[in-house]
Amino acid sequence: MSIKIGILGYGNLGRGVECAVKHNPDMELTAVFTRRNPADVQILTETAKVYHVDEAVKMKDEIDVLILCGGSATDLPVQTPEFAQYFNVVDSFDTHARIPEHFQAVDEAAKKGNKVAMISVGWDPGMFSLNRLYANAILPGGKDYTFWGKGVSQGHSDAVRRIDGVLDARQYTIPVKEALDAVREGKNPELSTRQKHTREVFVVADENADKAKIEQEIKTMPNYFDEYDTTVHFITEEEMKAEHTGLPHGGFVIRSGNTGWEDEHKHVIEYSLKLDSNPEFTSSVITAYARAAYRMSQEGQSGCKTVFDVAPVYLSLQTPEELRAKML
Amino acid sequence: MSIKIGILGYGNLGRGVECAVKHNPDMELTAVFTRRNPADVQILTETAKVYHVDEAVKMKDEIDVLILCGGSATDLPVQTPEFAQYFNVVDSFDTHARIPEHFQAVDEAAKKGNKVAMISVGWDPGMFSLNRLYANAILPGGKDYTFWGKGVSQGHSDAVRRIDGVLDARQYTIPVKEALDAVREGKNPELSTRQKHTREVFVVADENADKAKIEQEIKTMPNYFDEYDTTVHFITEEEMKAEHTGLPHGGFVIRSGNTGWEDEHKHVIEYSLKLDSNPEFTSSVITAYARAAYRMSQEGQSGCKTVFDVAPVYLSLQTPEELRAKML
C-alpha cells in the first residue's frame, strides 16, 4: 500500500516533488493539479494524471497527502487553509514573519477537516529551524548564527530583472569566509549584515542600456542590496545560459555555547548544506514530511504541525526497530 | 514549578548533568545518589543533597526525572530497567549493538511503572543518530559517513594503560582530512577503517620499561589499534598533566545523495561537533531530553523512547508559539 501523493502547482518545486516521490519506494504520484490547461502540462510520471485544480476536492479520497507547491506571497496563504479541510497537506510557506498567522488559519481548517497540515517545510524554514532548536536546547547559554550560500537568491534575481535595461539577471548570496571562520572558532563575534554576506550579480543588459546606471541602481536598492557589498558583472546571454542556469544553494547554522560550572568549556555545533538544486532539495524534505503527515493522520492526529512537532521516526522509510538497530 | 532532577552516579557525566541543570532555568537539582559513602561525595549545588543509592526509590515522589550516569558495560543494563519502574529516567547507553535488547528490557519496566524512559541519549548515540535519520529520510538514495574526533577515546586510553610498563596514557582519534574532504565534495568514496581515522597515543612509561616493546604492543593491539595507522609519543607525567587532562571530542556526520529524475543533482548534508568537554556536552544533551521525558510523562505517555521518538518541541525552554515566531 503506497502513500498516494498529489501535487498542486507544477513549477520547479512541483517537479522536484515528483522526482522525490520516485526516490521513495513507499509512495506513488497519483495526480498533479494545475491552474493551467491540463493538456498543456507535461509531467514525467507515466502512471500519474494531470487535472485542473478545480477537480482536486472531488479526488480527496484518492489522495493521502496533497503537496502544495505554490508561492508564499499569494498562493499558500489561501491554498493551505482551503485544502487542509479536505486533505493532509504539506507546504513550504517561507515568509518567516507571517508564520504565526498562517499557522492559525491552517490549524483551524485542518482541525475542522480532521487532517494533518504541515507548514513551512523545507530547509529554511525547515532543517535549519530544527537545527536552531536542537542546538538551543542543548546549549541554552550560547549564540546562533545562520549563513546562506553560496547560492542563487530568486527574490534578488527578480528584483534586478525589474530594473530598466536589464534583460536577465542572476544573484548569488555568498557567506563571508572570515565571519564564518570566527564563528566556527567559537569567538561569538557581533556581525553586521555587511560582515556576514556579500552579493554577486550577473546581468545581461540591453545593448543600449547605461551599465553604470544599472550597477548604481542595483548597489543602492533598499533592503535588497544597500546593506551589502555587491559586485556586478555584465555578461552575454550566452554566458548566462552556459554558466548560470542552475539553482544551487546552501548554508550554515552554527551555535556556539559554553558548559561547565563556570562556563569554562566551549562547544560548537554546526549544520551545513551544499545543494546543487535548491528546489529539488526542498522538495525532498517536503516529501519526507508528507510520509510523516500520512502516518500522524493514520494515528488520528489532526491540526497544523511544523517540523518542530514531528518526531523523527515518522520521517523514515525504516521501521522503529530497524532504526534502533542500525541508525542509533 | 521547576522540573526536579535526580542524578544517579557522580562521575564526569553526573557532574556534567549538575552543570547543565544550572544552565536550565526551568530545572533544579534535588538529589545526587551514589554507591559511595554520601559523606565522601562533594557536589557543587548548595541546594541539593547527596544520598546513598539505596535511598533513591523512597524519594520517587520528590523527583521528576532521574538521570542515570553510570557506564554502559555493567551499570545501565541493570539500573535503567530497575529505576524505570519508579522514575522517568534518561540514560546514555552507548553500546550500539546491544541497544535493541536494552530497549526491550527498559520498555517493559517503564510501561509497568507508567513512566517515560529515554535511552541512548548523548551525541553518538544521540545527535549523530538523529542527523543520520534526518539525512536518510531526505536523501533516500545516498551514502552515510560518520567521522569521530579529534578527540580523546577513553576506551582506547584505558586499553593502553593496561599494558605492562605504562603509567598513564591518552589516545586521540583523528579523522583523516583527505577522506573528509572527498566525502564533503560528494565523491562517495569507499573508505577502509585505516583511511578514515588515525590514532595518536601519548604514553607515560615506567623509567625501566621497554618503550619499543610498548609501542609495538599498542600498534598491534587487536580491534583497538591493529586496523589503524597509529603514532605513539612517550612523554613525562608533567607533560601529560599540562597538556592532556581535557576530554575534547567531536566529529562529523555527512550524507551525500542525489535528486532529480535522472539523479542529476548532488547534495551534501553535514552535521559537526567541536567539543571542549565530551562529558559536559553529552550531559547537556541528556538534560534537554530530561525536559522532554518530563513533558511526555505529563501528557500520559509511557515506555522506552529514543531520540527518534521525541518531537523537537519537547526539548525547548521556549513555548511552541515562541518557537514558531522566532526559530522557525
XYZ file of C-alpha atoms in Angstrom:
656
model
C 0.000 0.000 0.000
C 1.795 3.068 -1.255
C 1.183 6.544 0.098
C -0.720 8.329 -2.679
C 0.659 11.775 -3.354
C -0.966 14.701 -5.122
C 0.933 17.787 -6.246
C -0.714 21.188 -6.550
C 1.314 23.509 -8.797
C 3.826 22.188 -11.287
C 6.774 24.600 -11.274
C 10.332 23.928 -10.046
C 9.059 22.753 -6.675
C 6.283 20.559 -8.070
C 8.707 18.887 -10.458
C 11.107 18.424 -7.538
C 8.404 16.661 -5.512
C 7.660 14.434 -8.492
C 11.345 13.405 -8.612
C 11.486 12.892 -4.834
C 8.422 10.627 -4.906
C 10.249 8.480 -7.470
C 13.085 8.074 -4.924
C 10.742 6.864 -2.160
C 9.539 3.292 -2.733
C 6.607 3.617 -0.312
C 4.997 6.430 -2.323
C 3.352 6.913 -5.660
C 2.327 10.045 -7.506
C -1.395 9.925 -8.244
C -2.196 13.350 -9.619
C -0.813 16.769 -10.478
C -3.259 19.679 -10.194
C -2.650 22.845 -12.151
C -4.281 26.203 -12.817
C -3.152 25.921 -16.436
C -4.888 23.884 -19.089
C -4.035 20.301 -18.026
C -3.416 19.320 -21.634
C -0.538 21.826 -21.711
C 1.257 20.365 -18.688
C 3.694 17.545 -19.440
C 4.766 15.568 -16.381
C 7.433 12.886 -16.063
C 5.494 10.156 -14.241
C 3.675 7.909 -16.692
C 1.294 6.472 -14.128
C 0.039 9.850 -12.849
C -2.501 12.200 -14.424
C -2.782 15.969 -14.704
C -6.038 17.635 -13.664
C -7.290 21.174 -13.350
C -7.102 22.438 -9.777
C -10.898 22.701 -9.706
C -11.041 18.896 -9.825
C -8.913 18.418 -6.727
C -11.526 18.318 -3.981
C -13.509 15.660 -5.855
C -10.456 13.421 -5.612
C -9.957 13.795 -1.887
C -10.480 10.091 -1.185
C -7.908 9.033 -3.776
C -5.029 11.054 -2.357
C -3.320 10.522 1.016
C -1.245 13.720 1.045
C -1.558 16.781 -1.158
C 1.679 18.723 -1.517
C 1.167 22.421 -2.120
C 3.874 23.807 -4.388
C 2.715 27.385 -4.791
C 4.426 30.576 -3.656
C 4.353 32.085 -0.184
C 3.335 35.589 -1.243
C -0.159 34.928 -2.572
C -0.769 31.206 -3.232
C -0.177 29.418 0.071
C -1.957 31.852 2.438
C -5.134 30.976 0.511
C -4.468 27.399 -0.660
C -3.183 25.766 2.515
C -6.216 26.628 4.703
C -8.529 25.812 1.800
C -7.138 22.367 1.050
C -6.328 21.418 4.658
C -10.078 20.946 5.101
C -10.066 18.068 2.624
C -6.533 16.636 2.513
C -3.489 16.014 4.626
C -1.238 18.716 3.190
C 2.378 19.881 3.262
C 3.509 23.346 2.236
C 6.799 25.250 2.193
C 5.471 28.620 3.397
C 8.638 30.628 3.927
C 7.630 34.170 4.893
C 9.118 33.828 8.388
C 7.345 36.872 9.848
C 3.891 35.635 8.823
C 4.227 32.040 10.050
C 2.162 32.567 13.244
C -0.901 33.827 11.363
C -0.531 31.181 8.665
C -0.310 28.509 11.387
C -3.508 29.805 12.981
C -5.534 29.776 9.755
C -4.256 26.343 8.718
C -4.752 24.870 12.181
C -8.422 25.805 12.221
C -9.015 24.376 8.760
C -7.126 21.140 9.421
C -8.910 20.536 12.714
C -12.248 21.127 11.016
C -11.375 18.550 8.380
C -9.637 16.198 10.839
C -6.490 16.354 8.711
C -2.784 16.879 9.367
C -1.303 20.004 7.759
C 2.463 20.518 7.822
C 3.568 24.060 7.084
C 6.906 25.746 6.415
C 8.728 22.566 5.428
C 11.995 22.786 3.508
C 15.473 23.796 4.581
C 14.929 27.353 5.864
C 12.353 27.268 7.296
C 12.755 23.560 7.900
C 16.021 21.765 8.509
C 17.766 24.989 9.556
C 14.958 25.734 12.022
C 15.275 22.243 13.501
C 18.983 22.678 13.946
C 18.494 26.036 15.629
C 16.018 24.422 18.032
C 18.151 21.381 18.854
C 21.298 23.458 19.373
C 19.472 25.969 21.568
C 18.008 23.215 23.719
C 21.443 21.633 24.206
C 23.371 24.850 24.793
C 20.951 27.321 26.402
C 23.758 29.776 27.029
C 25.054 30.425 23.547
C 24.790 32.360 20.335
C 23.193 31.445 16.985
C 24.421 32.197 13.513
C 22.803 31.410 10.168
C 24.733 31.961 6.943
C 23.246 31.361 3.490
C 25.031 30.423 0.294
C 26.819 30.235 -1.856
C 23.588 30.166 -3.791
C 21.087 31.808 -6.065
C 18.509 34.045 -4.434
C 15.485 34.080 -6.722
C 13.962 37.082 -4.967
C 17.100 39.154 -5.505
C 17.462 37.960 -9.099
C 13.866 39.014 -9.768
C 14.460 42.418 -8.182
C 17.373 43.086 -10.522
C 15.355 41.916 -13.533
C 12.817 44.658 -12.833
C 15.449 47.379 -13.440
C 15.146 49.234 -16.776
C 17.549 47.891 -19.364
C 18.100 44.536 -17.612
C 17.189 41.551 -19.805
C 18.202 38.816 -17.370
C 19.937 38.587 -14.012
C 21.190 36.055 -11.504
C 22.121 36.951 -7.922
C 24.398 34.851 -5.704
C 24.466 35.244 -1.931
C 27.921 34.410 -0.543
C 28.856 33.963 3.124
C 31.970 35.896 4.179
C 34.681 33.351 4.944
C 36.319 35.382 7.723
C 32.989 35.723 9.553
C 32.254 32.017 9.165
C 35.714 31.105 10.467
C 35.388 33.361 13.519
C 32.009 31.808 14.353
C 33.366 28.284 13.921
C 36.193 29.042 16.291
C 33.597 29.915 18.931
C 34.612 33.579 19.071
C 30.930 34.674 19.202
C 31.539 37.782 17.077
C 28.953 40.540 16.676
C 28.419 40.670 12.925
C 26.659 43.322 10.884
C 24.648 42.387 7.800
C 27.559 43.557 5.647
C 30.046 41.422 7.566
C 28.089 38.188 7.111
C 27.306 38.028 3.394
C 28.342 39.564 0.095
C 26.220 39.621 -3.046
C 27.347 38.940 -6.599
C 25.112 39.791 -9.541
C 25.391 38.678 -13.170
C 23.435 40.879 -15.545
C 22.549 40.641 -19.210
C 21.837 44.249 -20.217
C 20.159 45.656 -23.269
C 22.878 46.821 -25.678
C 21.699 50.449 -25.416
C 21.416 50.441 -21.645
C 23.530 52.622 -19.360
C 25.503 49.967 -17.478
C 26.929 52.350 -14.913
C 23.415 53.441 -14.036
C 22.187 49.846 -13.742
C 25.109 48.979 -11.481
C 24.391 52.001 -9.302
C 20.717 51.150 -9.123
C 21.472 47.571 -8.031
C 24.009 48.528 -5.386
C 21.747 51.086 -3.739
C 18.469 49.116 -3.894
C 16.876 49.371 -0.416
C 16.531 46.137 1.594
C 17.876 44.004 -1.244
C 21.394 45.354 -1.726
C 22.052 48.629 0.108
C 23.341 46.949 3.284
C 25.694 44.601 1.414
C 28.927 44.767 -0.524
C 27.754 43.912 -4.004
C 29.739 43.046 -7.120
C 28.052 43.426 -10.509
C 29.218 41.624 -13.670
C 27.778 42.297 -17.109
C 27.726 39.165 -19.242
C 26.213 37.986 -22.514
C 23.018 35.998 -22.859
C 25.123 33.022 -23.973
C 27.274 33.218 -20.833
C 24.138 33.376 -18.696
C 22.774 30.230 -20.333
C 26.066 28.379 -20.158
C 27.042 29.165 -16.578
C 24.059 30.335 -14.558
C 21.047 28.152 -15.261
C 21.377 26.028 -12.119
C 19.776 26.851 -8.795
C 22.482 25.870 -6.296
C 22.185 26.962 -2.689
C 23.165 26.009 0.824
C 24.255 27.496 4.081
C 25.311 27.027 7.658
C 23.585 27.027 11.040
C 26.103 27.360 13.823
C 25.625 27.673 17.551
C 28.446 28.078 20.000
C 27.937 27.969 23.713
C 29.570 27.113 26.969
C 29.166 24.437 29.609
C 30.695 23.765 32.997
C 30.073 25.229 36.432
C 31.877 28.428 35.461
C 31.179 28.222 31.709
C 34.744 27.009 31.268
C 34.204 24.750 28.234
C 33.276 25.864 24.749
C 31.310 23.888 22.150
C 30.459 24.499 18.513
C 27.528 22.778 16.774
C 27.374 23.203 13.007
C 24.867 22.064 10.391
C 25.526 22.780 6.754
C 24.039 22.105 3.354
C 25.666 22.196 -0.081
C 22.924 21.850 -2.675
C 23.096 21.547 -6.455
C 19.386 22.240 -6.706
C 17.560 24.309 -4.124
C 14.031 23.350 -5.312
C 14.831 19.629 -5.535
C 16.328 19.541 -2.052
C 13.379 21.487 -0.636
C 11.080 19.012 -2.376
C 12.964 16.092 -0.867
C 12.449 17.476 2.642
C 8.764 18.103 1.884
C 8.312 14.548 0.641
C 9.778 13.050 3.823
C 7.349 15.189 5.841
C 4.489 14.004 3.616
C 5.244 10.499 4.942
C 5.058 11.881 8.478
C 1.780 13.702 7.759
C 0.273 10.470 6.449
C 1.417 8.421 9.437
C 0.335 11.005 12.004
C -3.055 11.240 10.313
C -3.378 7.434 10.376
C -2.787 7.621 14.129
C -5.713 10.008 14.475
C -3.766 13.244 14.867
C -5.009 16.436 13.261
C -4.269 20.156 13.059
C -1.349 22.257 11.876
C 2.162 20.950 12.530
C 5.623 22.286 11.850
C 8.929 20.396 11.740
C 9.163 21.089 15.486
C 6.128 18.884 16.154
C 7.239 15.823 14.224
C 9.108 13.025 15.981
C 11.932 11.993 13.615
C 10.751 8.356 13.497
C 7.740 9.409 11.378
C 10.031 10.562 8.555
C 11.902 7.378 7.890
C 11.311 4.573 5.422
C 12.678 2.204 8.055
C 10.727 0.737 10.953
C 11.421 1.890 14.528
C 13.107 -1.476 15.181
C 15.387 -1.125 12.138
C 16.228 2.451 13.097
C 17.219 1.455 16.632
C 19.280 -1.462 15.378
C 21.080 0.306 12.542
C 20.946 4.052 12.854
C 21.002 4.844 16.572
C 7.348 24.888 39.220
C 10.802 23.588 38.332
C 11.464 20.145 36.945
C 13.127 18.274 39.820
C 16.170 16.334 38.697
C 17.950 13.460 40.414
C 21.380 12.203 39.370
C 22.477 8.613 39.894
C 26.262 8.307 39.746
C 28.546 11.265 40.306
C 31.483 10.884 37.913
C 32.313 13.062 34.892
C 28.843 12.610 33.456
C 26.994 13.209 36.725
C 28.957 16.403 37.326
C 28.211 17.422 33.738
C 24.484 16.981 34.335
C 24.761 19.051 37.505
C 26.332 21.886 35.480
C 23.746 21.560 32.696
C 20.872 21.770 35.185
C 22.369 25.064 36.392
C 22.119 26.376 32.813
C 18.407 25.488 32.504
C 16.184 27.888 34.462
C 13.185 25.527 34.441
C 15.076 22.818 36.355
C 16.534 22.254 39.772
C 18.811 19.558 41.109
C 17.142 17.817 44.036
C 19.394 14.882 44.831
C 22.536 13.025 43.849
C 22.555 9.273 44.535
C 25.835 7.444 44.910
C 27.144 3.969 45.708
C 29.905 5.601 47.741
C 29.532 6.913 51.264
C 27.409 10.069 50.704
C 29.550 11.978 53.220
C 32.530 11.491 50.887
C 30.828 12.991 47.840
C 31.150 16.753 47.454
C 28.742 18.285 44.951
C 28.598 21.837 43.612
C 24.898 22.623 44.086
C 24.237 24.017 47.535
C 20.519 23.339 47.442
C 20.817 19.636 46.565
C 21.651 16.701 48.831
C 23.690 13.543 48.410
C 22.093 10.200 49.342
C 23.100 6.579 49.131
C 21.623 4.874 46.068
C 19.600 2.613 48.357
C 17.552 5.682 49.387
C 16.518 6.521 45.817
C 13.261 4.596 45.469
C 11.925 6.104 48.696
C 12.280 9.515 47.057
C 10.397 8.675 43.889
C 7.684 11.277 44.510
C 10.198 14.075 45.042
C 11.979 13.659 41.711
C 10.512 14.277 38.250
C 13.350 12.780 36.218
C 16.222 10.585 37.396
C 19.293 10.819 35.170
C 21.378 7.641 35.140
C 25.060 8.480 34.817
C 26.585 5.004 35.070
C 28.538 3.082 32.453
C 27.095 1.062 29.588
C 29.084 -2.096 30.255
C 27.621 -3.146 33.594
C 25.703 -0.281 35.271
C 22.985 0.751 32.838
C 21.794 -2.693 31.672
C 20.768 -3.255 35.302
C 19.974 0.269 36.535
C 17.804 1.586 33.717
C 15.181 -1.212 33.826
C 15.305 -1.156 37.622
C 14.714 2.569 38.060
C 12.358 2.985 35.074
C 9.732 1.255 37.223
C 9.779 4.170 39.680
C 11.048 7.233 37.841
C 11.065 8.926 34.480
C 14.678 8.235 33.522
C 17.274 9.218 30.929
C 20.422 7.221 30.216
C 23.301 7.440 27.748
C 23.603 3.721 26.955
C 26.133 3.657 24.126
C 26.833 0.020 23.279
C 25.269 0.335 19.819
C 24.983 -3.415 19.212
C 23.031 -4.024 22.412
C 20.517 -1.185 22.072
C 17.624 -3.423 20.879
C 17.797 -5.687 23.951
C 18.289 -2.725 26.293
C 15.255 -1.038 24.720
C 13.155 -4.161 25.275
C 14.067 -4.501 28.952
C 13.586 -0.802 29.677
C 10.323 -0.617 27.733
C 8.756 -3.371 29.838
C 9.850 -1.768 33.090
C 8.753 1.745 32.102
C 5.346 0.563 30.909
C 4.882 -1.341 34.166
C 5.662 1.806 36.132
C 3.794 4.106 33.715
C 6.987 6.141 33.275
C 8.919 7.573 30.328
C 12.434 6.159 29.904
C 14.770 7.745 27.353
C 17.758 5.613 26.423
C 20.950 6.169 24.443
C 20.889 9.952 24.718
C 24.045 11.946 24.022
C 25.846 12.748 20.799
C 26.653 9.286 19.417
C 24.248 7.656 20.008
C 22.098 10.765 20.120
C 22.581 13.848 17.980
C 24.624 11.941 15.395
C 21.899 9.290 15.170
C 19.268 11.973 14.645
C 21.281 13.532 11.869
C 21.745 10.141 10.192
C 17.972 9.611 10.318
C 17.021 13.059 9.022
C 19.575 12.952 6.204
C 18.495 9.433 5.178
C 14.836 10.428 5.111
C 15.599 13.457 2.914
C 18.028 11.733 0.547
C 16.988 8.074 0.374
C 19.483 7.428 -2.420
C 22.751 8.364 -0.776
C 25.672 7.343 1.341
C 26.420 7.962 5.034
C 29.707 8.763 6.670
C 30.497 9.268 10.348
C 33.907 10.561 11.412
C 34.931 10.995 15.038
C 37.439 13.411 16.501
C 39.710 14.992 17.002
C 39.103 13.734 20.482
C 40.031 11.549 23.394
C 38.751 7.978 23.332
C 38.545 6.815 26.922
C 38.205 3.159 25.922
C 41.399 3.284 23.886
C 43.235 5.232 26.591
C 42.222 2.588 29.137
C 43.382 -0.209 26.835
C 46.853 1.330 26.583
C 47.012 1.846 30.351
C 46.623 -1.903 30.836
C 49.933 -2.576 29.016
C 52.858 -3.538 31.276
C 55.139 -0.578 31.978
C 52.535 2.083 31.067
C 51.809 4.500 33.913
C 49.362 6.737 32.069
C 48.066 7.136 28.532
C 45.815 9.309 26.440
C 44.547 8.304 22.982
C 43.292 10.758 20.362
C 41.137 9.666 17.428
C 41.742 11.887 14.403
C 39.698 11.962 11.176
C 41.798 11.827 8.006
C 41.462 15.193 6.282
C 41.708 13.818 2.733
C 38.882 11.352 3.414
C 36.724 14.059 4.964
C 37.352 16.376 2.003
C 36.436 13.685 -0.542
C 33.191 12.970 1.311
C 32.335 16.676 1.544
C 32.824 17.056 -2.185
C 30.161 14.387 -2.674
C 32.597 11.888 -4.237
C 31.045 8.996 -2.235
C 34.400 7.250 -1.707
C 34.685 3.697 -0.377
C 36.833 4.131 2.722
C 38.565 1.464 4.783
C 38.889 1.820 8.544
C 42.511 2.901 8.036
C 41.550 5.552 5.500
C 39.012 7.232 7.772
C 40.846 7.768 11.078
C 44.316 7.777 12.528
C 45.166 7.279 16.192
C 47.683 9.215 18.266
C 48.768 7.958 21.673
C 50.610 9.814 24.431
C 52.227 7.475 26.956
C 53.912 7.982 30.305
C 56.092 4.880 30.694
C 57.866 3.483 33.722
C 61.520 4.539 33.514
C 62.636 0.912 33.265
C 60.098 -0.076 30.655
C 60.999 -1.219 27.127
C 59.481 1.600 25.083
C 59.923 -0.134 21.748
C 58.018 -3.109 23.097
C 55.205 -0.892 24.440
C 54.929 0.886 21.097
C 54.783 -2.433 19.267
C 52.151 -3.752 21.648
C 49.960 -0.681 21.144
C 50.207 -0.668 17.367
C 49.285 -4.333 17.032
C 46.506 -4.459 19.639
C 43.545 -6.270 18.030
C 40.332 -4.247 17.447
C 41.750 -1.181 19.178
C 44.742 -0.287 17.005
C 45.704 -3.001 14.509
C 43.495 -1.630 11.722
C 44.721 1.958 12.133
C 47.842 3.977 11.475
C 48.926 4.818 14.999
C 51.548 7.257 16.235
C 52.958 6.786 19.740
C 54.654 9.581 21.739
C 56.391 8.990 25.055
C 56.019 11.993 27.364
C 56.623 12.826 31.001
C 53.998 12.802 33.729
C 54.289 16.612 33.859
C 53.594 16.934 30.124
C 50.581 14.642 30.497
C 49.190 16.829 33.266
C 49.918 20.074 31.464
C 48.597 19.186 28.021
C 46.291 16.179 28.144
C 43.868 16.499 31.052
C 40.932 17.731 28.979
C 38.367 15.472 27.335
C 37.768 17.177 23.999
C 35.908 15.359 21.256
C 33.703 15.885 18.246
C 33.059 14.551 14.811
C 31.133 14.735 11.587
C 28.027 13.063 10.167
C 27.842 13.551 6.432
C 25.394 12.218 3.895
C 25.632 12.868 0.206
C 22.941 11.869 -2.213
C 21.338 12.741 -5.495
C 17.995 14.123 -6.603
C 16.343 14.750 -9.942
C 14.594 12.472 -12.401
C 17.948 11.040 -13.539
C 19.833 11.655 -10.268
C 21.451 14.658 -11.933
C 21.848 16.869 -8.839
C 24.150 16.231 -5.899
C 23.634 17.352 -2.301
C 25.781 17.194 0.811
C 24.320 17.399 4.329
C 26.851 17.791 7.131
C 26.498 17.951 10.911
C 29.549 18.503 13.039
C 30.507 18.990 16.665
C 33.638 20.542 18.160
C 33.563 19.907 21.894
C 35.881 21.078 24.646
C 34.354 18.582 27.052
C 32.810 15.353 25.832
C 31.082 14.504 29.149
C 29.671 18.019 29.615
C 28.259 18.138 26.100
C 26.758 14.658 26.493
C 25.243 15.820 29.784
C 23.779 18.883 28.101
C 22.010 16.719 25.533
C 20.764 14.392 28.290
C 19.409 17.318 30.277
C 17.410 18.641 27.307
C 15.911 15.151 26.897
C 15.091 15.076 30.615
C 12.790 18.035 29.911
C 11.183 16.042 27.097
C 10.784 12.964 29.324
C 9.052 15.076 31.937
C 6.692 16.709 29.444
C 5.848 13.460 27.666
C 5.153 11.817 31.007
C 2.903 14.731 31.997
C 0.937 14.088 28.811
C 0.375 10.495 29.882
C 2.942 8.804 27.647
C 4.977 5.886 28.934
C 7.531 3.301 27.811
C 11.017 3.412 26.384
C 11.871 6.205 23.956
C 14.948 7.133 21.973
C 15.849 10.457 20.373
C 13.976 9.215 17.291
C 10.676 9.233 19.196
C 10.879 12.752 20.598
C 9.314 15.660 18.717
C 11.830 18.527 18.914
C 9.302 20.883 20.543
C 9.531 18.871 23.784
C 13.218 19.784 24.178
C 12.972 23.523 24.194
C 12.698 26.021 27.013
C 10.523 28.117 24.716
C 6.814 27.629 24.098
C 5.559 26.291 20.744
C 4.285 29.806 19.941
C 7.670 31.391 20.673
C 9.448 28.725 18.645
C 7.229 29.280 15.606
C 7.605 33.055 15.861
C 11.356 33.182 16.448
C 13.099 29.989 15.483
C 11.188 28.557 12.526
